[in-house]
Amino acid sequence: MASLKLKNVCKKYTGGMTAVSDFNLDVDDKEFLVLVGPSGCGKSTTLRMIAGLEEITQGELYIDDKLVNEIEARDRDVAIVFQNYALYPEMTVFDNMAFGLKMQKIYKDEIEKRVYEAAKILDMNDFLYKKPNILSSDKQQKVAIGRAIVRQPKIFLMDELLSNLDAHLRVQMRTEIGRIHRMLQKTFIYGTHDQAEAMAMGTRVVVMRDGIIQQIDTPQGLYEKPRNMFVAGFIGSPQMNFITAKVKKKGNEIYLIFGENAIKLPPAKAKRLEDGYVDKEVVLGIRPENLHNEEAFLALMPESVLEAKIDIAEMLGADTFLYMRINDMNFTARVNSRTRVMAGDTIKIALDVNKIHLFDIETENAILH
């Protein structure tokens, strides 16, 4: 078992700066949980508090229901791996992995057993007696992970682990880390600023901003039902389009008005706005893939068709990103690469009204999805 609980955890530094505030989280045994947010959001500080490398200013940290606030890092049965590999260049891969165990005076036979088992998991058997400086960056990262594996900790913490790798290796290592997690059947907590990494790897994702948890959910839950505008804009690439619109009621129907455009809402969404939002401004959010230029879609949703001036058409393999202006407001659409739209064109584009998100303009919290 390796469950983790953070209860009202706070970290304040000398001078009054608060890095993490009122952090509450329960991590299940064998879960792969990801902390994600922009630089400075507090994810690294949170990981370091779990590891025992940072003192908790306030709150309680439990591992397997045991309060560990005052327990030294070496006694928490937690291993942390950083983006900086910190390998000893004069030692072989084997000796780098074994170094911590030798310091603990583990028997030689047990050290060999653990290192060979870790090398097998990491597919590094052929590199055990090579020096790390001749290895590629992804293999050096595996050595750092192997050094954690041989300790046989209850919990693995990983902080910005793939930041030093190029795009191709990052994707490859994401798959590798997922495979390692499944093989080890241990609790993993992974910190990253990359929302694509978070969405691809986590069974649950914690979105953080300025030391405060914004939302905890599955990747799909974050994408489809973001709690506020920050989560909606941070999760997804390209990011969600936002535009200020006024809510108007005409007869029994609700419209969103912006510029010269009026978008009629479906009855289920309209009902949510009738109480308290009529004649008020809200923020309309729509993801780029929910704007369409196909003739069939334009015919299907004639009351959400807008005229757009294309600034840039960016062809990216299976998709084309259209960067456009609608009434001098910037929008991005993600459309099929078969489109023949070019920069300078004026086109018709339709919003999928069933995929519209609305946010309160003052609180920035979600009104409806």
mmCIF file of N, CA, C and O in Angstrom, residues 143-177:
data_model
loop_
_atom_site.group_PDB
_atom_site.id
_atom_site.type_symbol
_atom_site.label_atom_id
_atom_site.label_comp_id
_atom_site.label_asym_id
_atom_site.label_seq_id
_atom_site.Cartn_x
_atom_site.Cartn_y
_atom_site.Cartn_z
ATOM 1 N N VAL A 143 18.540 6.072 -16.561
ATOM 2 C CA VAL A 143 19.473 5.746 -15.473
ATOM 3 C C VAL A 143 19.012 6.420 -14.182
ATOM 4 O O VAL A 143 19.019 5.810 -13.101
ATOM 5 N N ALA A 144 18.591 7.697 -14.303
ATOM 6 C CA ALA A 144 18.107 8.417 -13.122
ATOM 7 C C ALA A 144 16.855 7.744 -12.556
ATOM 8 O O ALA A 144 16.691 7.633 -11.336
ATOM 9 N N ILE A 145 15.979 7.274 -13.428
ATOM 10 C CA ILE A 145 14.786 6.556 -12.977
ATOM 11 C C ILE A 145 15.190 5.230 -12.331
ATOM 12 O O ILE A 145 14.646 4.831 -11.295
ATOM 13 N N GLY A 146 16.176 4.550 -12.944
ATOM 14 C CA GLY A 146 16.658 3.282 -12.391
ATOM 15 C C GLY A 146 17.217 3.436 -11.002
ATOM 16 O O GLY A 146 17.026 2.575 -10.134
ATOM 17 N N ARG A 147 17.884 4.562 -10.754
ATOM 18 C CA ARG A 147 18.439 4.834 -9.431
ATOM 19 C C ARG A 147 17.327 4.932 -8.388
ATOM 20 O O ARG A 147 17.509 4.554 -7.227
ATOM 21 N N ALA A 148 16.150 5.421 -8.829
ATOM 22 C CA ALA A 148 14.997 5.467 -7.927
ATOM 23 C C ALA A 148 14.364 4.087 -7.772
ATOM 24 O O ALA A 148 13.974 3.693 -6.668
ATOM 25 N N ILE A 149 14.264 3.341 -8.869
ATOM 26 C CA ILE A 149 13.613 2.027 -8.834
ATOM 27 C C ILE A 149 14.316 1.083 -7.866
ATOM 28 O O ILE A 149 13.668 0.345 -7.112
ATOM 29 N N VAL A 150 15.659 1.083 -7.872
ATOM 30 C CA VAL A 150 16.394 0.129 -7.029
ATOM 31 C C VAL A 150 16.160 0.377 -5.543
ATOM 32 O O VAL A 150 16.346 -0.528 -4.726
ATOM 33 N N ARG A 151 15.752 1.557 -5.183
ATOM 34 C CA ARG A 151 15.456 1.844 -3.779
ATOM 35 C C ARG A 151 14.172 1.163 -3.326
ATOM 36 O O ARG A 151 13.905 1.074 -2.141
ATOM 37 N N GLN A 152 13.339 0.757 -4.294
ATOM 38 C CA GLN A 152 12.055 0.101 -4.015
ATOM 39 C C GLN A 152 11.177 0.948 -3.089
ATOM 40 O O GLN A 152 10.673 0.474 -2.072
ATOM 41 N N PRO A 153 10.974 2.217 -3.455
ATOM 42 C CA PRO A 153 10.160 3.091 -2.604
ATOM 43 C C PRO A 153 8.667 2.789 -2.760
ATOM 44 O O PRO A 153 8.241 2.145 -3.724
ATOM 45 N N LYS A 154 7.885 3.299 -1.827
ATOM 46 C CA LYS A 154 6.431 3.176 -1.939
ATOM 47 C C LYS A 154 5.878 4.135 -2.985
ATOM 48 O O LYS A 154 4.904 3.835 -3.673
ATOM 49 N N ILE A 155 6.491 5.323 -3.060
ATOM 50 C CA ILE A 155 5.969 6.387 -3.916
ATOM 51 C C ILE A 155 7.102 6.950 -4.774
ATOM 52 O O ILE A 155 8.196 7.227 -4.270
ATOM 53 N N PHE A 156 6.828 7.136 -6.063
ATOM 54 C CA PHE A 156 7.759 7.776 -6.988
ATOM 55 C C PHE A 156 7.267 9.188 -7.279
ATOM 56 O O PHE A 156 6.105 9.391 -7.653
ATOM 57 N N LEU A 157 8.152 10.165 -7.120
ATOM 58 C CA LEU A 157 7.869 11.546 -7.471
ATOM 59 C C LEU A 157 8.757 11.932 -8.648
ATOM 60 O O LEU A 157 9.953 11.627 -8.642
ATOM 61 N N MET A 158 8.184 12.582 -9.638
ATOM 62 C CA MET A 158 8.953 12.969 -10.825
ATOM 63 C C MET A 158 8.647 14.427 -11.138
ATOM 64 O O MET A 158 7.484 14.802 -11.305
ATOM 65 N N ASP A 159 9.696 15.245 -11.220
ATOM 66 C CA ASP A 159 9.531 16.685 -11.395
ATOM 67 C C ASP A 159 10.111 17.153 -12.717
ATOM 68 O O ASP A 159 11.330 17.134 -12.906
ATOM 69 N N GLU A 160 9.228 17.568 -13.645
ATOM 70 C CA GLU A 160 9.640 18.073 -14.967
ATOM 71 C C GLU A 160 10.632 17.115 -15.623
ATOM 72 O O GLU A 160 11.656 17.535 -16.185
ATOM 73 N N LEU A 161 10.322 15.848 -15.575
ATOM 74 C CA LEU A 161 11.285 14.808 -15.926
ATOM 75 C C LEU A 161 11.742 14.880 -17.383
ATOM 76 O O LEU A 161 12.874 14.529 -17.699
ATOM 77 N N LEU A 162 10.870 15.310 -18.273
ATOM 78 C CA LEU A 162 11.168 15.219 -19.701
ATOM 79 C C LEU A 162 11.519 16.564 -20.332
ATOM 80 O O LEU A 162 11.650 16.652 -21.552
ATOM 81 N N SER A 163 11.696 17.582 -19.515
ATOM 82 C CA SER A 163 11.908 18.932 -20.052
ATOM 83 C C SER A 163 13.187 19.062 -20.873
ATOM 84 O O SER A 163 13.273 19.907 -21.764
ATOM 85 N N ASN A 164 14.199 18.228 -20.566
ATOM 86 C CA ASN A 164 15.477 18.336 -21.286
ATOM 87 C C ASN A 164 15.509 17.537 -22.587
ATOM 88 O O ASN A 164 16.521 17.552 -23.290
ATOM 89 N N LEU A 165 14.417 16.840 -22.896
ATOM 90 C CA LEU A 165 14.396 16.002 -24.093
ATOM 91 C C LEU A 165 13.737 16.737 -25.254
ATOM 92 O O LEU A 165 12.883 17.604 -25.061
ATOM 93 N N ASP A 166 14.126 16.357 -26.488
ATOM 94 C CA ASP A 166 13.460 16.957 -27.638
ATOM 95 C C ASP A 166 12.066 16.369 -27.795
ATOM 96 O O ASP A 166 11.688 15.408 -27.110
ATOM 97 N N ALA A 167 11.272 16.937 -28.715
ATOM 98 C CA ALA A 167 9.850 16.588 -28.809
ATOM 99 C C ALA A 167 9.639 15.096 -29.063
ATOM 100 O O ALA A 167 8.769 14.463 -28.455
ATOM 101 N N HIS A 168 10.434 14.512 -29.965
ATOM 102 C CA HIS A 168 10.272 13.090 -30.300
ATOM 103 C C HIS A 168 10.561 12.203 -29.089
ATOM 104 O O HIS A 168 9.799 11.271 -28.785
ATOM 105 N N LEU A 169 11.651 12.509 -28.371
ATOM 106 C CA LEU A 169 12.016 11.698 -27.208
ATOM 107 C C LEU A 169 11.042 11.881 -26.055
ATOM 108 O O LEU A 169 10.809 10.951 -25.276
ATOM 109 N N ARG A 170 10.447 13.077 -25.945
ATOM 110 C CA ARG A 170 9.462 13.286 -24.888
ATOM 111 C C ARG A 170 8.265 12.357 -25.079
ATOM 112 O O ARG A 170 7.779 11.753 -24.125
ATOM 113 N N VAL A 171 7.798 12.252 -26.319
ATOM 114 C CA VAL A 171 6.664 11.364 -26.597
ATOM 115 C C VAL A 171 7.052 9.917 -26.300
ATOM 116 O O VAL A 171 6.286 9.162 -25.703
ATOM 117 N N GLN A 172 8.251 9.534 -26.708
ATOM 118 C CA GLN A 172 8.731 8.169 -26.486
ATOM 119 C C GLN A 172 8.847 7.866 -24.995
ATOM 120 O O GLN A 172 8.428 6.794 -24.524
ATOM 121 N N MET A 173 9.388 8.820 -24.224
ATOM 122 C CA MET A 173 9.575 8.594 -22.798
ATOM 123 C C MET A 173 8.254 8.627 -22.029
ATOM 124 O O MET A 173 8.107 7.965 -21.006
ATOM 125 N N ARG A 174 7.279 9.379 -22.526
ATOM 126 C CA ARG A 174 5.946 9.333 -21.905
ATOM 127 C C ARG A 174 5.413 7.908 -21.919
ATOM 128 O O ARG A 174 4.879 7.414 -20.927
ATOM 129 N N THR A 175 5.567 7.255 -23.066
ATOM 130 C CA THR A 175 5.117 5.871 -23.194
ATOM 131 C C THR A 175 5.896 4.961 -22.264
ATOM 132 O O THR A 175 5.336 4.070 -21.613
ATOM 133 N N GLU A 176 7.218 5.188 -22.187
ATOM 134 C CA GLU A 176 8.077 4.364 -21.338
ATOM 135 C C GLU A 176 7.698 4.497 -19.866
ATOM 136 O O GLU A 176 7.625 3.507 -19.129
ATOM 137 N N ILE A 177 7.444 5.723 -19.426
ATOM 138 C CA ILE A 177 7.107 5.942 -18.017
ATOM 139 C C ILE A 177 5.767 5.293 -17.687
ATOM 140 O O ILE A 177 5.590 4.708 -16.614
#
